[in-house]
mmCIF file of C-alpha atoms in Angstrom:
data_model
loop_
_atom_site.group_PDB
_atom_site.id
_atom_site.type_symbol
_atom_site.label_atom_id
_atom_site.label_comp_id
_atom_site.label_asym_id
_atom_site.label_seq_id
_atom_site.Cartn_x
_atom_site.Cartn_y
_atom_site.Cartn_z
ATOM 1 C CA ARG D 1 -0.008 -0.007 0.002
ATOM 2 C CA GLU D 2 1.247 3.444 -0.875
ATOM 3 C CA SER D 3 1.298 6.055 1.798
ATOM 4 C CA GLN D 4 -0.296 9.410 1.185
ATOM 5 C CA GLU D 5 1.874 12.300 0.105
ATOM 6 C CA ALA D 6 3.001 14.500 2.927
ATOM 7 C CA THR D 7 4.063 18.134 2.773
ATOM 8 C CA VAL D 8 7.036 19.123 4.844
ATOM 9 C CA ILE D 9 7.583 22.820 5.480
ATOM 10 C CA ILE D 10 11.083 23.826 6.499
ATOM 11 C CA ALA D 11 11.590 27.291 7.877
ATOM 12 C CA ILE D 12 15.090 28.650 7.483
ATOM 13 C CA ARG D 13 15.773 31.498 9.858
ATOM 14 C CA LYS D 14 18.723 33.798 9.499
ATOM 15 C CA GLN D 15 20.930 33.537 12.547
ATOM 16 C CA LYS D 16 21.101 36.787 14.493
ATOM 17 C CA PRO D 17 24.613 38.113 14.964
ATOM 18 C CA ASP D 18 25.953 37.803 18.494
ATOM 19 C CA ILE D 19 27.266 41.324 18.931
ATOM 20 C CA SER D 20 28.108 43.375 21.956
ATOM 21 C CA TYR D 21 29.758 46.762 21.668
ATOM 22 C CA SER D 22 32.680 47.440 23.978
ATOM 23 C CA ASP D 23 32.076 51.207 23.794
ATOM 24 C CA MET D 24 28.342 50.937 24.584
ATOM 25 C CA ALA D 25 28.419 48.866 27.763
ATOM 26 C CA GLY D 26 26.177 50.440 30.385
ATOM 27 C CA ARG D 27 24.973 53.257 28.129
ATOM 28 C CA ALA D 28 21.266 53.981 27.730
ATOM 29 C CA GLU D 29 21.491 53.497 23.950
ATOM 30 C CA GLU D 30 23.125 50.047 24.148
ATOM 31 C CA TYR D 31 19.818 48.201 23.637
ATOM 32 C CA ALA D 32 19.012 50.225 20.539
ATOM 33 C CA ALA D 33 22.450 49.629 18.994
ATOM 34 C CA VAL D 34 22.366 45.847 19.674
ATOM 35 C CA LEU D 35 18.797 45.468 18.379
ATOM 36 C CA LEU D 36 19.666 47.220 15.118
ATOM 37 C CA ALA D 37 22.621 44.860 14.727
ATOM 38 C CA GLU D 38 20.371 41.828 15.305
ATOM 39 C CA GLN D 39 18.018 43.102 12.598
ATOM 40 C CA GLY D 40 20.926 43.556 10.195
ATOM 41 C CA VAL D 41 20.297 47.289 9.970
ATOM 42 C CA CYS D 42 23.584 48.496 11.414
ATOM 43 C CA ILE D 43 26.653 46.632 12.584
ATOM 44 C CA GLY D 44 29.536 48.698 13.894
ATOM 45 C CA ARG D 45 33.174 48.216 13.064
ATOM 46 C CA GLN D 46 35.387 45.457 14.432
ATOM 47 C CA VAL D 47 38.798 46.318 15.835
ATOM 48 C CA GLY D 48 41.044 43.720 17.437
ATOM 49 C CA GLY D 49 38.199 41.264 17.957
ATOM 50 C CA GLN D 50 35.940 43.868 19.571
ATOM 51 C CA TYR D 51 32.921 45.597 18.042
ATOM 52 C CA LEU D 52 32.728 49.383 18.294
ATOM 53 C CA PHE D 53 29.630 51.512 17.650
ATOM 54 C CA ASP D 54 31.324 54.916 17.941
ATOM 55 C CA PRO D 55 28.244 56.347 19.681
ATOM 56 C CA ASP D 56 29.325 59.986 19.807
ATOM 57 C CA SER D 57 30.529 60.191 16.179
ATOM 58 C CA ALA D 58 28.403 62.025 13.634
ATOM 59 C CA MET D 59 26.171 59.806 11.512
ATOM 60 C CA PRO D 60 27.029 60.231 7.802
ATOM 61 C CA ARG D 61 24.141 60.941 5.453
ATOM 62 C CA ASP D 62 24.672 57.834 3.321
ATOM 63 C CA GLU D 63 24.880 55.529 6.337
ATOM 64 C CA PHE D 64 21.674 56.926 7.831
ATOM 65 C CA LEU D 65 19.937 56.544 4.480
ATOM 66 C CA ALA D 66 21.081 52.920 4.181
ATOM 67 C CA MET D 67 19.890 52.163 7.713
ATOM 68 C CA CYS D 68 16.471 53.686 7.025
ATOM 69 C CA MET D 69 16.111 51.741 3.782
ATOM 70 C CA ASP D 70 17.167 48.464 5.413
ATOM 71 C CA LEU D 71 14.762 49.115 8.290
ATOM 72 C CA THR D 72 11.838 49.655 5.903
ATOM 73 C CA GLY D 73 12.838 46.774 3.628
ATOM 74 C CA THR D 74 13.270 49.021 0.598
ATOM 75 C CA GLU D 75 14.761 47.107 -2.333
ATOM 76 C CA THR D 76 17.711 48.809 -4.012
ATOM 77 C CA LEU D 77 18.651 49.090 -7.645
ATOM 78 C CA GLN D 78 21.282 46.661 -8.906
ATOM 79 C CA GLY D 79 24.491 47.448 -10.764
ATOM 80 C CA VAL D 80 24.475 51.187 -10.005
ATOM 81 C CA LEU D 81 27.612 52.864 -11.289
ATOM 82 C CA SER D 82 26.498 56.486 -11.057
ATOM 83 C CA THR D 83 23.890 58.189 -8.874
ATOM 84 C CA GLY D 84 23.310 61.295 -11.015
ATOM 85 C CA PHE D 85 24.482 63.659 -8.293
ATOM 86 C CA GLY D 86 27.129 66.256 -9.009
ATOM 87 C CA ASP D 87 29.422 64.832 -6.308
ATOM 88 C CA ASP D 88 28.978 61.225 -7.436
ATOM 89 C CA ALA D 89 32.735 60.670 -7.359
ATOM 90 C CA GLN D 90 32.721 61.322 -3.594
ATOM 91 C CA ILE D 91 29.882 58.869 -2.880
ATOM 92 C CA PRO D 92 31.281 55.480 -1.705
ATOM 93 C CA ALA D 93 30.646 52.582 -4.089
ATOM 94 C CA TRP D 94 28.764 50.581 -1.454
ATOM 95 C CA SER D 95 26.186 53.364 -0.927
ATOM 96 C CA LYS D 96 25.541 54.297 -4.566
ATOM 97 C CA ALA D 97 22.689 51.774 -4.897
ATOM 98 C CA TYR D 98 20.990 53.211 -1.789
ATOM 99 C CA VAL D 99 21.433 56.791 -2.940
ATOM 100 C CA ALA D 100 20.314 56.139 -6.521
ATOM 101 C CA THR D 101 17.239 54.164 -5.364
ATOM 102 C CA ALA D 102 16.202 56.826 -2.864
ATOM 103 C CA LEU D 103 16.676 59.535 -5.497
ATOM 104 C CA MET D 104 14.584 57.642 -8.041
ATOM 105 C CA ASN D 105 11.824 57.118 -5.443
ATOM 106 C CA GLY D 106 11.820 60.773 -4.453
ATOM 107 C CA ASP D 107 13.055 60.074 -0.927
ATOM 108 C CA VAL D 108 16.128 62.297 -1.284
ATOM 109 C CA CYS D 109 16.714 65.272 -3.529
ATOM 110 C CA GLY D 110 20.134 66.566 -2.652
ATOM 111 C CA CYS D 111 21.463 70.013 -1.875
ATOM 112 C CA SER D 112 22.440 72.888 -4.124
ATOM 113 C CA ASP D 113 25.936 74.267 -3.720
ATOM 114 C CA GLY D 114 25.285 76.981 -6.298
ATOM 115 C CA THR D 115 26.735 75.038 -9.213
ATOM 116 C CA ALA D 116 25.451 71.463 -8.820
ATOM 117 C CA ILE D 117 22.967 69.255 -7.006
ATOM 118 C CA THR D 118 25.029 67.231 -4.513
ATOM 119 C CA PHE D 119 24.296 64.548 -1.930
ATOM 120 C CA GLU D 120 27.220 65.105 0.478
ATOM 121 C CA ALA D 121 27.266 61.444 1.445
ATOM 122 C CA ARG D 122 29.944 61.593 4.130
ATOM 123 C CA ARG D 123 28.761 64.771 5.809
ATOM 124 C CA GLY D 124 27.089 64.232 9.174
ATOM 125 C CA ILE D 125 23.330 64.300 8.741
ATOM 126 C CA THR D 126 21.494 66.954 10.774
ATOM 127 C CA ALA D 127 18.536 66.193 13.004
ATOM 128 C CA ALA D 128 16.246 68.088 10.603
ATOM 129 C CA GLU D 129 17.567 66.213 7.554
ATOM 130 C CA ALA D 130 17.202 62.877 9.365
ATOM 131 C CA ALA D 131 13.564 63.701 10.193
ATOM 132 C CA VAL D 132 12.738 64.492 6.560
ATOM 133 C CA MET D 133 14.542 61.403 5.237
ATOM 134 C CA LEU D 134 12.914 58.991 7.696
ATOM 135 C CA GLN D 135 9.451 60.485 7.237
ATOM 136 C CA LYS D 136 9.652 60.039 3.479
ATOM 137 C CA LEU D 137 10.904 56.461 3.676
ATOM 138 C CA LEU D 138 8.177 55.504 6.157
ATOM 139 C CA ARG D 139 5.586 57.215 3.891
ATOM 140 C CA LEU D 140 4.162 59.025 6.899
ATOM 141 C CA PRO D 141 1.613 61.715 5.978
ATOM 142 C CA GLY D 142 3.080 65.187 6.258
ATOM 143 C CA ASP D 143 0.244 67.075 7.895
ATOM 144 C CA ALA D 144 0.395 70.731 8.817
ATOM 145 C CA ALA D 145 2.717 71.061 11.809
ATOM 146 C CA VAL D 146 1.625 72.793 14.989
ATOM 147 C CA PHE D 147 4.391 73.750 17.449
ATOM 148 C CA ALA D 148 4.801 76.096 20.356
ATOM 149 C CA PRO D 149 6.420 79.368 19.192
ATOM 150 C CA ASP D 150 9.792 78.631 20.784
ATOM 151 C CA GLU D 151 9.890 75.119 19.305
ATOM 152 C CA ALA D 152 8.755 76.253 15.866
ATOM 153 C CA SER D 153 11.539 78.810 15.695
ATOM 154 C CA ALA D 154 14.117 76.077 16.406
ATOM 155 C CA ILE D 155 12.959 73.784 13.562
ATOM 156 C CA PRO D 156 13.702 74.792 9.952
ATOM 157 C CA ALA D 157 10.457 75.482 8.097
ATOM 158 C CA TRP D 158 11.206 72.789 5.506
ATOM 159 C CA ALA D 159 11.471 70.131 8.266
ATOM 160 C CA GLN D 160 8.532 71.064 10.484
ATOM 161 C CA SER D 161 6.014 68.821 8.714
ATOM 162 C CA ALA D 162 8.383 65.816 8.948
ATOM 163 C CA VAL D 163 9.159 66.392 12.645
ATOM 164 C CA SER D 164 5.416 66.625 13.342
ATOM 165 C CA ALA D 165 4.672 63.444 11.358
ATOM 166 C CA LEU D 166 7.332 61.496 13.235
ATOM 167 C CA SER D 167 6.080 62.765 16.585
ATOM 168 C CA ASN D 168 2.536 61.687 15.706
ATOM 169 C CA ALA D 169 3.900 58.232 14.874
ATOM 170 C CA GLY D 170 5.629 57.905 18.239
ATOM 171 C CA ILE D 171 9.104 58.841 16.976
ATOM 172 C CA PRO D 172 10.200 61.865 19.029
ATOM 173 C CA LEU D 173 12.961 64.135 17.804
ATOM 174 C CA ALA D 174 13.125 67.145 20.085
ATOM 175 C CA ALA D 175 16.476 68.817 19.520
ATOM 176 C CA SER D 176 18.144 71.863 20.959
ATOM 177 C CA ASP D 177 19.720 72.387 17.510
ATOM 178 C CA TYR D 178 17.998 70.776 14.542
ATOM 179 C CA GLU D 179 20.857 71.811 12.258
ATOM 180 C CA ALA D 180 23.472 70.025 14.379
ATOM 181 C CA PRO D 181 24.833 66.654 13.295
ATOM 182 C CA LEU D 182 22.984 63.608 14.604
ATOM 183 C CA THR D 183 25.275 61.265 16.549
ATOM 184 C CA ARG D 184 25.264 57.519 15.958
ATOM 185 C CA ARG D 185 23.683 56.841 19.341
ATOM 186 C CA GLU D 186 20.911 59.350 18.644
ATOM 187 C CA ALA D 187 20.321 57.798 15.233
ATOM 188 C CA ALA D 188 20.073 54.363 16.858
ATOM 189 C CA ASN D 189 17.437 55.570 19.298
ATOM 190 C CA MET D 190 15.527 57.270 16.490
ATOM 191 C CA LEU D 191 15.454 54.134 14.359
ATOM 192 C CA LEU D 192 14.506 51.958 17.327
ATOM 193 C CA ALA D 193 11.489 54.213 17.900
ATOM 194 C CA ALA D 194 10.672 53.929 14.191
ATOM 195 C CA ALA D 195 10.714 50.100 14.181
ATOM 196 C CA PRO D 196 6.913 49.676 14.702
ATOM 197 C CA ALA D 197 6.108 52.044 11.830
ATOM 198 C CA ALA D 198 8.732 50.357 9.653
ATOM 199 C CA GLU D 199 7.293 46.916 10.406
ATOM 200 C CA ALA D 200 3.814 48.137 9.457
ATOM 201 C CA PHE D 201 5.204 49.566 6.233
ATOM 202 C CA ARG D 202 6.978 46.301 5.354
ATOM 203 C CA GLN D 203 3.802 44.300 5.870
ATOM 204 C CA THR D 204 1.389 46.543 4.016
ATOM 205 C CA GLY D 205 3.532 48.675 1.733
ATOM 206 C CA THR D 206 1.786 51.743 3.125
ATOM 207 C CA GLU D 207 2.123 53.890 6.198
ATOM 208 C CA ALA D 208 0.525 52.625 9.402
ATOM 209 C CA PRO D 209 -2.470 54.546 10.751
ATOM 210 C CA ALA D 210 -1.259 56.993 13.371
ATOM 211 C CA GLU D 211 -3.656 55.564 15.964
ATOM 212 C CA SER D 212 -2.016 52.117 15.623
ATOM 213 C CA LEU D 213 1.448 53.377 16.521
ATOM 214 C CA PRO D 214 2.770 53.864 20.045
ATOM 215 C CA ARG D 215 2.785 57.386 21.435
ATOM 216 C CA ARG D 216 5.719 58.915 23.237
ATOM 217 C CA SER D 217 5.745 62.166 25.085
ATOM 218 C CA THR D 218 9.284 62.241 26.415
ATOM 219 C CA HIS D 219 11.966 63.953 24.347
ATOM 220 C CA SER D 220 15.726 63.896 24.773
ATOM 221 C CA ALA D 221 17.577 66.971 23.612
ATOM 222 C CA LEU D 222 20.418 66.586 21.156
ATOM 223 C CA PRO D 223 23.743 68.161 22.051
ATOM 224 C CA VAL D 224 24.570 71.516 20.517
ATOM 225 C CA TYR D 225 27.315 71.655 17.899
ATOM 226 C CA ARG D 226 28.764 74.597 16.021
ATOM 227 C CA ARG D 227 28.995 73.870 12.306
ATOM 228 C CA TYR D 228 28.656 75.483 8.923
ATOM 229 C CA SER D 229 25.166 75.762 7.424
ATOM 230 C CA PRO D 230 24.908 73.841 4.153
ATOM 231 C CA ALA D 231 22.205 74.476 1.593
ATOM 232 C CA PRO D 232 18.908 72.938 2.782
ATOM 233 C CA GLU D 233 17.519 69.754 1.295
ATOM 234 C CA MET D 234 15.894 70.622 -2.027
ATOM 235 C CA PRO D 235 12.094 70.111 -2.164
ATOM 236 C CA CYS D 236 11.329 66.793 -3.791
ATOM 237 C CA GLY D 237 9.207 68.412 -6.454
ATOM 238 C CA PHE D 238 12.604 69.239 -7.986
ATOM 239 C CA SER D 239 13.881 65.996 -9.511
ATOM 240 C CA ALA D 240 17.635 65.690 -9.824
ATOM 241 C CA PHE D 241 17.368 62.155 -11.160
ATOM 242 C CA GLN D 242 16.857 63.337 -14.722
ATOM 243 C CA ARG D 243 19.799 62.211 -16.853
ATOM 244 C CA GLY D 244 22.553 64.761 -17.019
ATOM 245 C CA LEU D 245 20.961 67.099 -14.444
ATOM 246 C CA SER D 246 24.005 67.856 -12.316
ATOM 247 C CA LYS D 247 24.087 71.569 -13.032
ATOM 248 C CA ILE D 248 21.506 74.117 -12.014
#
């Protein structure tokens, strides 16, 4: 007698990396950094057999973009040799696919230096820029922002809608200087707070309803840095992805 056919389902789970950061032990942001490593979003550098997160270093724009795209499960273009930005030669090869994909999707638009549209990949991303980038990648609705007068004056006008959208989604970003570079530890906390919204986006392909996301009312201020003021992020109605558009 022949036995009936049986279906065997084998689930293959990717092993989570066993990482602990020697420069994060005992710090409040240690959990966020380790969790991002377990999710494959961000793994620090390894030196002499130890992993380092460099928590107080500025977070480069291309690294933050890659982390946001990995968190949201955004697929990248393949075989990218050029991003279309005027400073393409200064964009690391590993991040070109992230930058080109985000540009094509309208999630980044670059900055004008007066002669070209540039991405400034290795410059530290500011808190305001990080808010705009994350809000776009999460597809959170950019409603009209309402802030107290003192808070509104601290947030660049072009970032107020994004900061408000993130706050409504339970991703706080209260900063003493929104044009100061975001540190790696602050970026880790920001992305950890964004994980529920990112999971909802991965499952549905659309933003999660605001009422389904956790609310947070506590805000941690970012440290104040003195830095030059680059040109603001160009509005995404201006597409720099058109072929040959590297000059204004």
